[in-house]
Coordinates of C-alpha atoms in Angstrom, one line a residue:
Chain A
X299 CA 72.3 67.3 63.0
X300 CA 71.5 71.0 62.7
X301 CA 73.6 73.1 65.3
X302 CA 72.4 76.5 64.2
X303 CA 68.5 75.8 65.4
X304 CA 67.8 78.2 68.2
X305 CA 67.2 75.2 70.7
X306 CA 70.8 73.7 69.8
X307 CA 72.4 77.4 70.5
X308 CA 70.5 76.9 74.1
X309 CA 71.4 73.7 75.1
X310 CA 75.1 75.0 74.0
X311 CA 75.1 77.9 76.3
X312 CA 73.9 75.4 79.2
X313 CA 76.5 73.1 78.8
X314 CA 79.1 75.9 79.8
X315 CA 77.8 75.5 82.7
X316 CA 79.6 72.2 82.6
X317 CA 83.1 71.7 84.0
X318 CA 84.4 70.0 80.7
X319 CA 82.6 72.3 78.1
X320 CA 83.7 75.4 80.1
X321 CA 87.6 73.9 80.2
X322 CA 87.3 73.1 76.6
X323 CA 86.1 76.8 75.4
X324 CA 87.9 78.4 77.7
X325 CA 90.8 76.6 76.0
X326 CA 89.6 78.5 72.9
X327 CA 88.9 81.6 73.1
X328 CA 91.8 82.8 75.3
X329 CA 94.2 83.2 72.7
X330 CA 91.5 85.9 70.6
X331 CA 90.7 87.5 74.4
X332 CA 94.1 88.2 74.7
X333 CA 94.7 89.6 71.3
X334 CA 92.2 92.3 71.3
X335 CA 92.6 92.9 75.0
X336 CA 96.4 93.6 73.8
X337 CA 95.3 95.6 71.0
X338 CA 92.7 97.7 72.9
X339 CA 95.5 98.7 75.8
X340 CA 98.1 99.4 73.1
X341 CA 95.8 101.8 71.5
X342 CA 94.8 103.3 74.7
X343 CA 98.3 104.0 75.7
X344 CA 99.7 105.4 72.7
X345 CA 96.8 108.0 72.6
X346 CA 96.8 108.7 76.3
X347 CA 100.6 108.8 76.8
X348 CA 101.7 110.5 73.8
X349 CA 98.3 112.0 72.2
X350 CA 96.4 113.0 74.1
X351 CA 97.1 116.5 75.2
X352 CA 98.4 117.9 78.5
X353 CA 96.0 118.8 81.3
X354 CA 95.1 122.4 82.3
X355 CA 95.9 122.0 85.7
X356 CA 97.9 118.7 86.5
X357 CA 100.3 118.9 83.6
X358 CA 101.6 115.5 82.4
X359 CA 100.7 114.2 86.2
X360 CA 97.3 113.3 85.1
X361 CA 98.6 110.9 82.7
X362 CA 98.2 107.8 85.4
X363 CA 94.5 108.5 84.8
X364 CA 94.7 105.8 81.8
X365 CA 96.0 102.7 84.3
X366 CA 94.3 104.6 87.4
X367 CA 90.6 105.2 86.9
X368 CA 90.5 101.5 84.6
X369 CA 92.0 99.3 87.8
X370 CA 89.9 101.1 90.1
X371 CA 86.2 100.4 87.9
X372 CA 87.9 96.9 87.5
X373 CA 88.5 96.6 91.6
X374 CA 84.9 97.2 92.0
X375 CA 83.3 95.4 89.2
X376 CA 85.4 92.3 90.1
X377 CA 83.8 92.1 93.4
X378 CA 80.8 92.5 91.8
X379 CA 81.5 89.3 90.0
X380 CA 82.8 87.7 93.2
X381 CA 79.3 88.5 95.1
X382 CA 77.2 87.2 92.0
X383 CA 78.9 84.1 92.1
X384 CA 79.0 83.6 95.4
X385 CA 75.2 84.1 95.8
X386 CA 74.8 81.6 93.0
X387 CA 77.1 79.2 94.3
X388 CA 75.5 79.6 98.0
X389 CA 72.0 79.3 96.6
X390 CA 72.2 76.8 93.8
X391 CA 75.5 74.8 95.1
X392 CA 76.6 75.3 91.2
X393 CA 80.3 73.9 91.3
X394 CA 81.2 76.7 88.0
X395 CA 80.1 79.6 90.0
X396 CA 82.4 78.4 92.9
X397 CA 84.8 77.7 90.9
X398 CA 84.8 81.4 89.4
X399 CA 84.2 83.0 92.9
X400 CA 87.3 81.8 94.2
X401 CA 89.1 82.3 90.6
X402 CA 88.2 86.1 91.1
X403 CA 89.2 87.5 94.3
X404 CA 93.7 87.3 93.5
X405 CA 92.5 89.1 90.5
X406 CA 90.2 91.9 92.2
X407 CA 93.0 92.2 94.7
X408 CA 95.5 92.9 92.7
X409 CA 93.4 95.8 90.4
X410 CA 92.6 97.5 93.9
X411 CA 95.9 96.9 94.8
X412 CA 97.2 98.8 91.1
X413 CA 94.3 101.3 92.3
X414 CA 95.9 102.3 95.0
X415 CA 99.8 102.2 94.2
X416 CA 98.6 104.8 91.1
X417 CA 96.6 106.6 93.3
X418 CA 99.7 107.2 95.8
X419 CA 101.5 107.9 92.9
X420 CA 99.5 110.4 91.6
X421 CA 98.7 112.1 94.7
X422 CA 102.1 112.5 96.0
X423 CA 102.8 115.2 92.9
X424 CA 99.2 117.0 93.0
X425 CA 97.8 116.3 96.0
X426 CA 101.4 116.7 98.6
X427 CA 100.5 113.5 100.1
X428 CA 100.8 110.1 99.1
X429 CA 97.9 109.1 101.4
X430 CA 95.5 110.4 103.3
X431 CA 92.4 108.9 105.8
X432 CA 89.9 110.5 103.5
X433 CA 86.7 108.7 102.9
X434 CA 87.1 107.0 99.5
X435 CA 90.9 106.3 99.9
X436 CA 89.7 104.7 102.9
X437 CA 87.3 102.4 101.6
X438 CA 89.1 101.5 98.5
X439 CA 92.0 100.0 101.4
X440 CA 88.9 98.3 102.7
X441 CA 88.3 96.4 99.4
X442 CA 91.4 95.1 99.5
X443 CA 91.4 93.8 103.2
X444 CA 87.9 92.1 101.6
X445 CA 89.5 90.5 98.9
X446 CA 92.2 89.4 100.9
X447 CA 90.1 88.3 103.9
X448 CA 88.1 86.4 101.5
X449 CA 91.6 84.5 99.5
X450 CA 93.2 83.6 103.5
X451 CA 89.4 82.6 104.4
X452 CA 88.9 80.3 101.4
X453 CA 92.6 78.7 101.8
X454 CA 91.7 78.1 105.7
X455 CA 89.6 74.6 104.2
X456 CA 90.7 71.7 103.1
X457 CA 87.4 70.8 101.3
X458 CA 87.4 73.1 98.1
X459 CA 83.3 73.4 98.6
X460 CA 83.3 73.9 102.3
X461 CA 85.6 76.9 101.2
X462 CA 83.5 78.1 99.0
X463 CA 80.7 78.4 101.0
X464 CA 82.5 80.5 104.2
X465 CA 84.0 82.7 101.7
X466 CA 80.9 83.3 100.3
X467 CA 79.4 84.4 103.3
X468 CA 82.5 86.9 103.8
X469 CA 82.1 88.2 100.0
X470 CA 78.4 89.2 100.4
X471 CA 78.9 91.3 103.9
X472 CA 81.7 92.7 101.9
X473 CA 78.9 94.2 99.3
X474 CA 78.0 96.6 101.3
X475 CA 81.5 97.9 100.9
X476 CA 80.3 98.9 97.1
X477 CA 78.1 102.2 97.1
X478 CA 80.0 103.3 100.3
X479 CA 83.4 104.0 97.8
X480 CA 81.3 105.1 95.2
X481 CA 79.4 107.3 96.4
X482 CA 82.3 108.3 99.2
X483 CA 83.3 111.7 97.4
X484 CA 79.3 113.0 97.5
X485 CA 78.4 111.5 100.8
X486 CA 81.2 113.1 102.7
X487 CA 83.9 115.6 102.2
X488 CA 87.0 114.1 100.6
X489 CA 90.4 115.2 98.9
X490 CA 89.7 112.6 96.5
X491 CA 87.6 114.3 93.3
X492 CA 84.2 113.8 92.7
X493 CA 83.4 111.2 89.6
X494 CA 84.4 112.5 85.9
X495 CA 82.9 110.5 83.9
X496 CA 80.1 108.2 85.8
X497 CA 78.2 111.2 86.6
X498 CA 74.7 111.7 85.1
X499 CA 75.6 115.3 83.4
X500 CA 78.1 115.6 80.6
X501 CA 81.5 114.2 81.4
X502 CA 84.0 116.8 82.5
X503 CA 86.9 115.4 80.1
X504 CA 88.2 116.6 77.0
X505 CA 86.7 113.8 74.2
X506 CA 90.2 113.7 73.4
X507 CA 91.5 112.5 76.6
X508 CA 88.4 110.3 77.2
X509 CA 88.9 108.4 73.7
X510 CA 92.4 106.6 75.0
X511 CA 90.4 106.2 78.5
X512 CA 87.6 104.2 77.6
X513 CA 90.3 102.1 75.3
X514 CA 92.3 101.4 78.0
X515 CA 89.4 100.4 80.7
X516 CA 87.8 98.2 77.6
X517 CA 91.3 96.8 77.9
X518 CA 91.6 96.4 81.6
X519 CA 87.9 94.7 81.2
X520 CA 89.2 92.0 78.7
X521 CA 92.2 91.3 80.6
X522 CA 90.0 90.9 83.3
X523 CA 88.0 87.9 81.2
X524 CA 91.4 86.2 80.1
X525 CA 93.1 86.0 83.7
X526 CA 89.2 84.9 84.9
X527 CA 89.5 82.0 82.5
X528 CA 93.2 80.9 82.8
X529 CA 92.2 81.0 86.3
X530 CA 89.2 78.7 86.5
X531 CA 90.8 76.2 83.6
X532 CA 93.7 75.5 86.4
X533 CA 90.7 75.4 89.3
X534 CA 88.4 72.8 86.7
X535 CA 91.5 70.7 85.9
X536 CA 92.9 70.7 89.7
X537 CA 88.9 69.5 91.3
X538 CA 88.1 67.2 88.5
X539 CA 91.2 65.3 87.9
X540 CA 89.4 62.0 88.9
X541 CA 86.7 62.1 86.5
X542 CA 86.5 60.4 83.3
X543 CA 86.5 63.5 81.4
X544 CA 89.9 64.3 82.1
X545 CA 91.4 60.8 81.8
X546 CA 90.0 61.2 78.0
X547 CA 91.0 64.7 77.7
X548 CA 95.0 63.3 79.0
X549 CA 94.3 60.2 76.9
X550 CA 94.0 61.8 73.8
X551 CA 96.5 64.1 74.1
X552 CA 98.7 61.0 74.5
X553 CA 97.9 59.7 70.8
X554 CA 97.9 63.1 69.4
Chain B
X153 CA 62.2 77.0 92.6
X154 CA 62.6 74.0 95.1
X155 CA 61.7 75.2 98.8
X156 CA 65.6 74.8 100.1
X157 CA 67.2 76.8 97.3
X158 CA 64.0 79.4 97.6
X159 CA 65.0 79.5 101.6
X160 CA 68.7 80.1 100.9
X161 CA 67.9 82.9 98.5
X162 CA 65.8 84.3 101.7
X163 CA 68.8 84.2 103.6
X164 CA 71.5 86.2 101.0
X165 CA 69.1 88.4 100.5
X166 CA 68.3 88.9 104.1
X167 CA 72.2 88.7 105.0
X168 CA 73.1 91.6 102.6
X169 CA 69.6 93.5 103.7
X170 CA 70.7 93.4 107.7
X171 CA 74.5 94.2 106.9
X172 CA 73.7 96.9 104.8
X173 CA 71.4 98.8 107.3
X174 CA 74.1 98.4 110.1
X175 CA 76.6 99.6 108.1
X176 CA 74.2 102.8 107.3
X177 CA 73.5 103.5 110.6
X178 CA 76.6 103.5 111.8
X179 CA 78.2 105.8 108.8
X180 CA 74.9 108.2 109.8
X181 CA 76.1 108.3 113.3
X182 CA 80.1 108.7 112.0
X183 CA 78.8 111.4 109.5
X184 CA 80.6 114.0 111.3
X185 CA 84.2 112.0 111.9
X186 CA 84.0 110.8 108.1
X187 CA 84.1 114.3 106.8
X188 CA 88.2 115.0 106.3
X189 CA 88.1 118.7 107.2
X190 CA 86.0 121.4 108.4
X191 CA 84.6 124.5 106.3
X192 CA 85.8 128.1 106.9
X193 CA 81.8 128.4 107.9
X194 CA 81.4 125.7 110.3
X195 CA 84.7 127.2 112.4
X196 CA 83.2 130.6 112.6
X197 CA 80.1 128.7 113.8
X198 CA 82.1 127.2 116.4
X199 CA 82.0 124.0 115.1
X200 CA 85.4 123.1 114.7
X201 CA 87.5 121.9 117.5
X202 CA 89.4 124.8 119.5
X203 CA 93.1 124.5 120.7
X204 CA 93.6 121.0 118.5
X205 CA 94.5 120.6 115.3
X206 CA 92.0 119.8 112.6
X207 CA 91.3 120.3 108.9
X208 CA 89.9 123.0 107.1
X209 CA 89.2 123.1 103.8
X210 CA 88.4 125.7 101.3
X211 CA 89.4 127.6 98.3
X212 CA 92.2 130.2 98.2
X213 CA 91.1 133.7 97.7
X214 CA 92.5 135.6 94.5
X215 CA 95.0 137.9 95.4
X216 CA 95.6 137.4 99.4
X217 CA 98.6 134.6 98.8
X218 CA 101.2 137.1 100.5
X219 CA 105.0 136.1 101.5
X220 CA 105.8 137.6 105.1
X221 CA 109.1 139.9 105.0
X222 CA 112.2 137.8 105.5
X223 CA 110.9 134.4 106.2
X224 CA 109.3 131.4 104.5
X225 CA 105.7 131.8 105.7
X226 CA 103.5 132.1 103.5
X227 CA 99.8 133.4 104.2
X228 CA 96.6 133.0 102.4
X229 CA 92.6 133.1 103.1
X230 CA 90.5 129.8 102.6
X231 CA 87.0 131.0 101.3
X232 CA 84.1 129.0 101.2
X233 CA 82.6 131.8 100.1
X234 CA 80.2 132.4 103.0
X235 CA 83.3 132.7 105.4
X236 CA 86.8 133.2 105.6
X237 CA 89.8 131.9 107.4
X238 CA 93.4 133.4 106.9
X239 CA 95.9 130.7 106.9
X240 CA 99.7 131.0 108.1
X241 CA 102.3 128.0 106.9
X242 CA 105.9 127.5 106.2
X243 CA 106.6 124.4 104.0
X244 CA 106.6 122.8 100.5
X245 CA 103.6 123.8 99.1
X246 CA 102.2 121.0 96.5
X247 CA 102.4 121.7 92.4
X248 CA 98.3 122.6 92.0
X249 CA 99.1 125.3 95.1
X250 CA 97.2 128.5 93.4
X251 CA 95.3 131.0 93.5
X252 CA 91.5 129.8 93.0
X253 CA 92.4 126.8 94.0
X254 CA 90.9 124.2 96.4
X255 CA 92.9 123.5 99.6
X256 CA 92.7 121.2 102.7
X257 CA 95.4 122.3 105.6
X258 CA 96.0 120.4 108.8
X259 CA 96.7 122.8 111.6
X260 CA 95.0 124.8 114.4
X261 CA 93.6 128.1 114.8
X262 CA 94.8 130.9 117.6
X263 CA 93.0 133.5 119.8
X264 CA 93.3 135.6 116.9
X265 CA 91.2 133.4 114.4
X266 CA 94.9 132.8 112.8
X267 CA 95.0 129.1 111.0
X268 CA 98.6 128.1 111.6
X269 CA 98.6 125.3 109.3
X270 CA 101.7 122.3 109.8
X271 CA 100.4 120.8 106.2
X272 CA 98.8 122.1 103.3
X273 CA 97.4 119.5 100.4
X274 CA 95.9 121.0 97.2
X275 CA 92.1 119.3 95.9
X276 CA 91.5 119.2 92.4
X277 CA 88.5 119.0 90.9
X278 CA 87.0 116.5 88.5
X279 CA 87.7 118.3 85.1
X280 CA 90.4 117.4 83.0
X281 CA 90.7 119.8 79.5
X282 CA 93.6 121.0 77.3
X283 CA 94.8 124.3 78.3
X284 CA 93.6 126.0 75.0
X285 CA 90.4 124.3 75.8
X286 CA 90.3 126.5 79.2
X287 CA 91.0 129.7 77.7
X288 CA 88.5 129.5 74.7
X289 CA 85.9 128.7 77.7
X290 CA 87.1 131.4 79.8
X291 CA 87.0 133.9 76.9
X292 CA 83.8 133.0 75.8
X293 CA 82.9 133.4 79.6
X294 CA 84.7 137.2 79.4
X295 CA 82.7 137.8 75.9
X296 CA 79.3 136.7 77.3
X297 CA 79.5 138.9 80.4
X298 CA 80.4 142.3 78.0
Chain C
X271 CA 83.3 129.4 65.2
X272 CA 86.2 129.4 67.4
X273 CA 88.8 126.9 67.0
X274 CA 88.7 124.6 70.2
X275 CA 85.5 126.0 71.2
X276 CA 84.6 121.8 70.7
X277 CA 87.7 119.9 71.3
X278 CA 87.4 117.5 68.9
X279 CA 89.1 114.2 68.7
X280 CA 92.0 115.8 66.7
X281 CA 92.4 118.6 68.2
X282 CA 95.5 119.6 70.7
X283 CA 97.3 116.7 69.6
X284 CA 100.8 118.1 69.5
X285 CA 104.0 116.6 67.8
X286 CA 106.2 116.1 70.7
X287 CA 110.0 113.9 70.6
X288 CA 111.1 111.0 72.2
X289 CA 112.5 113.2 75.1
X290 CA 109.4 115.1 76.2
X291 CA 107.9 112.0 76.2
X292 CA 109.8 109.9 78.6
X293 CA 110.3 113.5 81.0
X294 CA 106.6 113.4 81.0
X295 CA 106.8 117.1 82.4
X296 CA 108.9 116.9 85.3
X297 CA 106.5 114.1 86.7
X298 CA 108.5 110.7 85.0
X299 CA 109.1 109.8 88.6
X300 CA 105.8 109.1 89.3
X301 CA 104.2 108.6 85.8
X302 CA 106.6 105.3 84.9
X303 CA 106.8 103.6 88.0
X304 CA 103.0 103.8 88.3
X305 CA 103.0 102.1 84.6
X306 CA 105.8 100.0 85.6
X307 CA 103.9 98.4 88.5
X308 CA 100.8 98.6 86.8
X309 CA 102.2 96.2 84.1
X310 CA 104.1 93.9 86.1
X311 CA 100.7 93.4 88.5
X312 CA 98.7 92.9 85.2
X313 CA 100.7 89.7 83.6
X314 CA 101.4 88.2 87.0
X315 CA 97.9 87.9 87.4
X316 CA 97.7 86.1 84.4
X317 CA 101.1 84.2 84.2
X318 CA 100.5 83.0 87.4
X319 CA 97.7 80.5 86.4
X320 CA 98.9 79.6 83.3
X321 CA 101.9 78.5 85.0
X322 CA 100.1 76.2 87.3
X323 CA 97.6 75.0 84.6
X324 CA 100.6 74.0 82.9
X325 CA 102.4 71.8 85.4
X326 CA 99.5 70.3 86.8
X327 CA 98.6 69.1 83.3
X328 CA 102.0 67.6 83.3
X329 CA 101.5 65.8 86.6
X330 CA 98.5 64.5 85.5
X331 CA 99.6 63.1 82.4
X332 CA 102.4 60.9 84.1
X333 CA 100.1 59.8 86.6
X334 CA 97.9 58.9 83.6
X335 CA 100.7 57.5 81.6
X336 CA 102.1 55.1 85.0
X337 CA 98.4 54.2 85.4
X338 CA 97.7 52.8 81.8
X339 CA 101.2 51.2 82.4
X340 CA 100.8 49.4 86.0
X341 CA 96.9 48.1 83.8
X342 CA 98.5 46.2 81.8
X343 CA 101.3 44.7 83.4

């Protein structure tokens, strides 16, 4: 049989959608995700800790930039993810997407919650505070009452799909959350800088100091993808433990 | 699409649609709350509160950071360049506390226009450059306006 | 054309030691904890399910292993 016809590579892709074929390349590829997630966040760090060179204004401060601005894309782009597959899983009752919406929110919760600690951290030197009610601070907190609305919400079921569903509903009021932090330093007056880099005019970083940015946030992106798929192995393995695939998958692993 | 799955689609989308317009207007309606402190313009318009505290926020204007004799007040002028506020405080100031710089102080202001302020936090802006970076720009600035 | 006028990918790297490194200017109490944290958050999130992939597998393969046992007996 002839894998490589474009057809073959289609039906492949499809069958990911699959518990069993996701389990099995998930199984795979984590051990290369994690490799050049590793590499990427070594490099990062090495040229943003000890290359790159010191800021005009915040000295060595600005350094948390490189853990800082990555976990707080990562806190927004994961809810992203959770709202995607949460619409999917509403509208198409696709047991994968479910599976990867409830997968998602320890891990968005806990890159809003780095988000945060950093920014306290940060602030506390530069700004004289270590928090304050401002606008974006504010609605970055929000995020993570969201995610962790939506992990207690989900654990409330028994039934794994009922769960789904109600969290679902939760994660999609919650995306209205999104454009409001943002766009939170331009709407409204905040002690929080405006963006550096996602603005549409030429970033205001030193290439420099971007380089070991965009490294570390590539990082923080493949990091994301590995603890995703570890995630929604242990979710796949724990709802289909009564089906035949898993009796063959144990099975085998017997004779092996 | 099969009629059930089309209607649920209906629904998210009209979920997120309705949601999202509440939410909008009631941030319009917040606008003014949201905001974390008041410009040096909006207080001489009278639009800041009198008699209890509040922020204002501005930049500090070269030259006017002053010590007063034998004490640890400190006084300064916030600019927004429109208007002007002079600002009295006695405290830690944070690191990025400078001349030029953007400020927000918590405090309230006196008959005499005085800002007494109880905290004062420093805003930085969005650009992060080596220090020789800064100086070849700001000589290149100097050059350009001989 | 002046030196920095573009910084450059090389440029303004500066040899520093081991010492100026870890002081990070004065601001090491808030740089390394921030790191710190950062890193511990980051491999708990993924430690964590490993962990329980792991046992459950485990579980599973004794129940399996009983089951095949209890058939043909």
């Amino acid at each position: 049989m002839n894998n490589t016809t474009p057809s073959a590579w289609l039906v492949r892709f499809h069958r990911l959608g699959s518990p069993p074929s996701f389990y099995h390349f998930s199984g795979l590829i984590i051990p290369w995700v994690s490799a050049a997630c590793l590499i990427l966040i070594v490099a990062g760090l090495y040229g943003g800790l000890y290359l790159a060179p010191t800021d005009y204004q915040q000295g060595e401060s600005y350094r948390i930039i490189y853990i800082h601005v990555p976990s707080a894309w990562m806190s927004m782009f994961v809810y992203v993810v959770l709202a995607t597959s949460s619409a999917i899983g509403l509208i198409w009752r696709m047991k994968l997407a479910e599976a990867i919406a409830r997968a998602t929110a320890p891990i968005g919760a806990t890159y809003t919650f780095i988000a945060l600690i950093t920014g306290s951290l940060w602030g506390k030197p530069m700004w004289g505070t270590w928090w304050v009610w401002d606008a974006r601070l504010t609605s970055e907190l929000i995020l993570l009452f969201l995610y962790l609305g939506y992990i207690a919400l989900v654990s409330a079921f028994d039934d794994r799909r009922t769960a789904s569903r109600a969290g679902a509903v939760l994660a999609l009021v919650g995306v209205v959350n999104l454009p409001i932090i943002h766009f939170s330093v331009e709407w409204w007056n905040t002690l929080h800088q405006g963006p550096t880099i996602t603005k549409f005019d030429q970033p205001s970083i030193a290439i420099s100091m971007l380089i070991p940015l965009l490294l570390t946030a590539a990082g923080f992106k493949l990091h994301f993808l590995v603890a995703l798929l570890a995630s929604v192995r242990a979710e796949i393995l724990d709802g289909e433990r009564r089906t035949a695939w898993v009796a063959e998958l144990l099975a085998r692993k017997k004779h092996a | 699409m099969k009629p059930k799955r089309r209607q649920r689609l209906v629904l998210v989308g009209l979920l997120v649609a309705g949601v999202g317009i509440a939410v909008g207007l009631a941030l319009l309606a917040l606008q003014e709350n949201i905001n974390l402190f008041f410009s040096p313009s909006q207080v001489a318009a009278g639009e800041a509160p009198v008699g209890s505290p509040f922020r204002l926020g501005g930049m500090v204007v070269d030259g006017s950071v002053s010590r007063v004799d034998q004490s640890l007040e400190i006084r300064f002028d916030l600019t927004d360049t429109a208007n002007t506020v002079t600002v009295a405080y006695t405290g830690i100031l944070p690191d990025l506390f400078r001349e030029g710089q953007g400020i927000v102080a918590q405090g309230s202001v006196n008959d005499n226009g005085l800002f007494t302020a109880t905290q004062v936090l420093a805003k930085h802006d969005e650009t992060y450059m080596p220090p020789e970076v800064i100086d070849a720009l700001d000589k290149a600035k100097a050059m350009g306006v001989q | 054309m002046a030196r920095g006028a573009r910084p450059g990918l090389l440029n303004y790297w500066r040899e520093k030691n081991m010492l100026e490194f870890f002081q990070m200017g004065g601001y090491a109490a808030y740089v390394w904890p921030a790191y710190g944290i950062t890193a511990l958050s980051m491999i708990l999130v993924i430690a964590h399910p490993i962990r329980k992939h792991k046992k459950l597998r485990k579980t599973l393969s004794q129940l399996h292993l009983k089951r095949n046992q209890s058939e043909r007996s």
